[in-house]
C-alpha positions as semicolon CSV with decimal commas, in nm:
position;residue;x (nm);y (nm);z (nm)
1;M;8,254;18,445;-6,641
2;T;7,991;18,652;-6,819
3;R;7,864;18,481;-7,132
4;R;7,654;18,657;-7,396
5;K;7,303;18,523;-7,429
6;L;7,231;18,326;-7,746
7;V;6,889;18,260;-7,894
8;A;6,891;18,011;-8,180
9;G;6,596;17,916;-8,395
10;N;6,559;17,582;-8,573
11;W;6,302;17,581;-8,851
12;K;6,333;17,203;-8,906
13;M;6,153;17,080;-9,221
14;N;5,944;17,393;-9,251
15;G;5,962;17,711;-9,452
16;S;5,966;17,847;-9,804
17;R;6,102;18,152;-9,979
18;A;5,783;18,332;-9,889
19;A;5,836;18,245;-9,522
20;L;6,169;18,428;-9,524
21;A;5,970;18,750;-9,478
22;E;5,956;18,650;-9,110
23;L;6,330;18,714;-9,090
24;D;6,270;19,087;-9,132
25;G;6,108;19,120;-8,791
26;I;6,354;18,881;-8,632
27;A;6,649;19,077;-8,770
28;A;6,501;19,403;-8,642
29;A;6,463;19,253;-8,294
30;A;6,821;19,124;-8,305
31;A;6,947;19,469;-8,398
32;G;6,754;19,609;-8,103
33;A;6,917;19,360;-7,865
34;P;7,291;19,411;-7,920
35;G;7,377;19,207;-7,611
36;V;7,215;18,894;-7,753
37;D;7,341;18,673;-8,037
38;V;7,056;18,557;-8,263
39;M;7,090;18,256;-8,493
40;V;6,839;18,093;-8,726
41;A;6,895;17,748;-8,878
42;V;6,689;17,695;-9,193
43;P;6,649;17,406;-9,440
44;F;6,939;17,365;-9,683
45;T;6,734;17,510;-9,970
46;L;6,682;17,837;-9,784
47;I;7,034;17,905;-9,654
48;A;7,148;18,120;-9,947
49;P;6,833;18,333;-9,980
50;A;6,807;18,369;-9,602
51;A;7,167;18,488;-9,573
52;E;7,106;18,736;-9,854
53;R;6,782;18,866;-9,705
54;A;6,903;18,898;-9,346
55;P;7,278;18,974;-9,345
56;G;7,254;19,094;-8,986
57;L;7,143;18,751;-8,864
58;L;7,359;18,444;-8,814
59;I;7,203;18,200;-9,062
60;G;7,291;17,834;-9,028
61;A;7,226;17,476;-9,131
62;E;7,022;17,223;-8,938
63;D;7,278;16,946;-8,994
64;V;7,588;16,856;-9,193
65;H;7,755;16,534;-9,302
66;E;8,075;16,431;-9,127
67;A;8,270;16,392;-9,452
68;D;8,401;16,687;-9,653
69;S;8,289;16,524;-9,979
70;G;8,229;16,184;-10,131
71;A;7,971;15,929;-10,242
72;H;7,702;16,019;-9,992
73;T;7,385;16,060;-10,195
74;G;7,142;16,311;-10,052
75;C;7,384;16,443;-9,788
76;V;7,525;16,795;-9,756
77;S;7,874;16,877;-9,631
78;A;7,990;17,156;-9,404
79;A;8,183;17,306;-9,696
80;M;7,864;17,319;-9,902
81;V;7,655;17,495;-9,638
82;A;7,939;17,738;-9,565
83;E;7,957;17,824;-9,936
84;A;7,581;17,882;-9,935
85;G;7,620;18,137;-9,655
86;A;7,576;17,933;-9,336
87;R;7,776;18,048;-9,036
88;F;7,684;17,767;-8,799
89;T;7,525;17,426;-8,785
90;I;7,332;17,212;-8,538
91;V;7,459;16,859;-8,471
92;G;7,321;16,574;-8,261
93;H;6,966;16,709;-8,252
94;S;6,727;16,472;-8,076
95;E;6,515;16,433;-8,388
96;R;6,821;16,322;-8,584
97;R;6,900;16,075;-8,306
98;M;6,545;15,939;-8,305
99;D;6,457;15,949;-8,674
100;Q;6,797;15,874;-8,831
101;G;6,951;15,671;-8,552
102;E;7,243;15,908;-8,507
103;T;7,478;15,867;-8,212
104;S;7,689;16,095;-7,998
105;H;7,993;15,983;-8,197
106;D;7,816;16,104;-8,512
107;A;7,763;16,442;-8,344
108;W;8,134;16,451;-8,257
109;A;8,237;16,376;-8,615
110;K;7,998;16,636;-8,756
111;A;8,122;16,898;-8,510
112;A;8,478;16,830;-8,624
113;A;8,374;16,861;-8,989
114;A;8,198;17,191;-8,922
115;R;8,499;17,324;-8,734
116;R;8,722;17,246;-9,032
117;Q;8,505;17,482;-9,238
118;G;8,503;17,759;-8,980
119;L;8,143;17,706;-8,873
120;H;8,010;17,759;-8,523
121;V;7,856;17,440;-8,380
122;I;7,552;17,388;-8,159
123;S;7,579;17,032;-8,026
124;C;7,270;16,881;-7,864
125;C;7,222;16,639;-7,578
126;G;6,921;16,524;-7,378
127;E;6,731;16,233;-7,232
128;T;6,413;16,055;-7,337
129;E;6,101;16,044;-7,122
130;A;6,176;15,685;-7,024
131;E;6,529;15,778;-6,919
132;R;6,398;16,070;-6,715
133;D;6,136;15,851;-6,544
134;A;6,406;15,593;-6,463
135;D;6,619;15,865;-6,294
136;R;6,887;15,825;-6,561
137;A;6,874;16,175;-6,708
138;E;7,197;16,293;-6,549
139;R;7,396;15,987;-6,654
140;V;7,258;15,995;-7,007
141;V;7,345;16,361;-7,056
142;Q;7,694;16,317;-6,913
143;A;7,760;16,020;-7,142
144;Q;7,636;16,208;-7,449
145;I;7,857;16,508;-7,369
146;E;8,160;16,287;-7,313
147;K;8,117;16,120;-7,652
148;S;8,019;16,425;-7,858
149;V;8,236;16,718;-7,743
150;P;8,562;16,762;-7,940
151;D;8,882;16,788;-7,738
152;N;8,954;17,135;-7,876
153;A;8,608;17,278;-7,807
154;D;8,584;17,629;-7,671
155;G;8,325;17,902;-7,662
156;S;8,455;18,083;-7,967
157;W;8,306;17,815;-8,192
158;F;8,122;17,561;-7,978
159;T;7,787;17,576;-7,795
160;L;7,611;17,297;-7,608
161;A;7,232;17,263;-7,605
162;Y;7,036;17,060;-7,351
163;E;6,706;16,948;-7,498
164;P;6,504;16,692;-7,302
165;R;6,353;16,491;-7,586
166;W;6,017;16,457;-7,413
167;A;5,975;16,836;-7,400
168;I;6,031;16,910;-7,769
169;G;5,714;17,020;-7,941
170;T;5,495;16,878;-7,664
171;G;5,427;17,191;-7,463
172;R;5,577;17,015;-7,161
173;T;5,869;17,179;-6,987
174;P;6,090;17,047;-6,705
175;T;6,075;17,226;-6,375
176;L;6,323;17,508;-6,320
177;E;6,497;17,289;-6,066
178;Q;6,539;17,012;-6,325
179;I;6,668;17,255;-6,589
180;C;6,917;17,418;-6,351
181;A;7,036;17,079;-6,225
182;I;7,110;16,940;-6,571
183;H;7,282;17,260;-6,684
184;A;7,504;17,252;-6,375
185;I;7,591;16,889;-6,443
186;A;7,662;16,970;-6,808
187;R;7,896;17,253;-6,708
188;A;8,079;17,027;-6,464
189;K;8,116;16,756;-6,728
190;L;8,254;17,006;-6,977
191;R;8,516;17,110;-6,722
192;T;8,636;16,751;-6,689
193;L;8,673;16,732;-7,068
194;I;8,813;17,069;-7,173
195;G;8,918;17,234;-6,846
196;D;8,885;17,609;-6,801
197;A;8,759;17,648;-7,159
198;A;8,429;17,509;-7,032
199;D;8,352;17,838;-6,861
200;G;8,336;18,009;-7,199
201;V;8,102;17,755;-7,361
202;R;7,739;17,860;-7,370
203;I;7,478;17,603;-7,272
204;L;7,134;17,653;-7,423
205;Y;6,804;17,510;-7,308
206;G;6,574;17,370;-7,575
207;G;6,228;17,227;-7,531
208;S;5,898;17,415;-7,569
209;V;6,052;17,758;-7,503
210;T;5,799;18,039;-7,546
211;G;5,778;18,411;-7,491
212;E;5,588;18,338;-7,171
213;N;5,843;18,108;-7,005
214;A;6,170;18,230;-7,161
215;A;6,263;18,494;-6,904
216;T;6,223;18,253;-6,613
217;I;6,422;17,978;-6,783
218;L;6,699;18,211;-6,899
219;A;6,745;18,341;-6,546
220;C;6,865;17,998;-6,428
221;D;7,234;17,957;-6,354
222;N;7,430;17,814;-6,649
223;V;7,140;17,871;-6,890
224;D;7,302;18,094;-7,151
225;G;7,023;18,103;-7,404
226;A;6,764;17,897;-7,584
227;L;6,735;17,662;-7,880
228;V;6,387;17,727;-8,017
229;G;6,189;17,512;-8,257
230;G;5,832;17,593;-8,361
231;A;5,829;17,935;-8,198
232;S;6,114;18,046;-8,427
233;L;5,904;18,014;-8,742
234;T;5,736;18,350;-8,695
235;A;5,863;18,684;-8,572
236;A;5,553;18,719;-8,355
237;K;5,657;18,418;-8,144
238;F;6,035;18,439;-8,173
239;V;6,087;18,808;-8,099
240;P;5,948;18,787;-7,741
241;I;6,212;18,521;-7,665
242;I;6,487;18,749;-7,797
243;E;6,347;19,033;-7,588
244;A;6,339;18,807;-7,281
245;A;6,705;18,717;-7,333
246;A;6,793;19,085;-7,361
247;G;6,618;19,157;-7,033
248;V;6,787;18,887;-6,824
């Protein structure tokens, strides 16, 4: 099955209204690459102005709460981000797992909440450096997928992202063989969970993706795009990744 490439940016706790000027160049690159879907997740405070400034881009949230509403001080629901203009959300990101102690079950619940509001979901999985060094990467990723993927997941609204935690923001990248191996295992695990629908689910690679290494990574089997952190903050660094995806 041919799956459209997807390049998603995650600004994390960065950005300001002034920084939204970077979306102009990103949107222009997206328009020039009609075969590639381009998403940018921004902090909650920037969702509405980002969606207004760049209507041609898929603007999203970096996280949502699993409940639709309630006494959850400081949290933001899927309904709230959708009302602000978000069209997707990220769940289960490694930094949420590390910093906030979130689990794969939390990612599952958040994905379900986002689906109820019509949002696309990018659900993350990936091993730590210690797990990789102990030859447990494959088992860890399989277990995370099993616990986080909703039963009704399909490619129309669900995307999986493999992000080895030890490669995020470090400049370190797994070998192509390691990336291809985990993506193949992730695809196989999806098939055991959701059957033929797994072939329509895009699997992104995330972890120190740059304009220099993107084309090589995106050429791997079962790598359907990239989840990009720091390099998505500026058009100068993000656009080459979009262009690489368009050329694969």
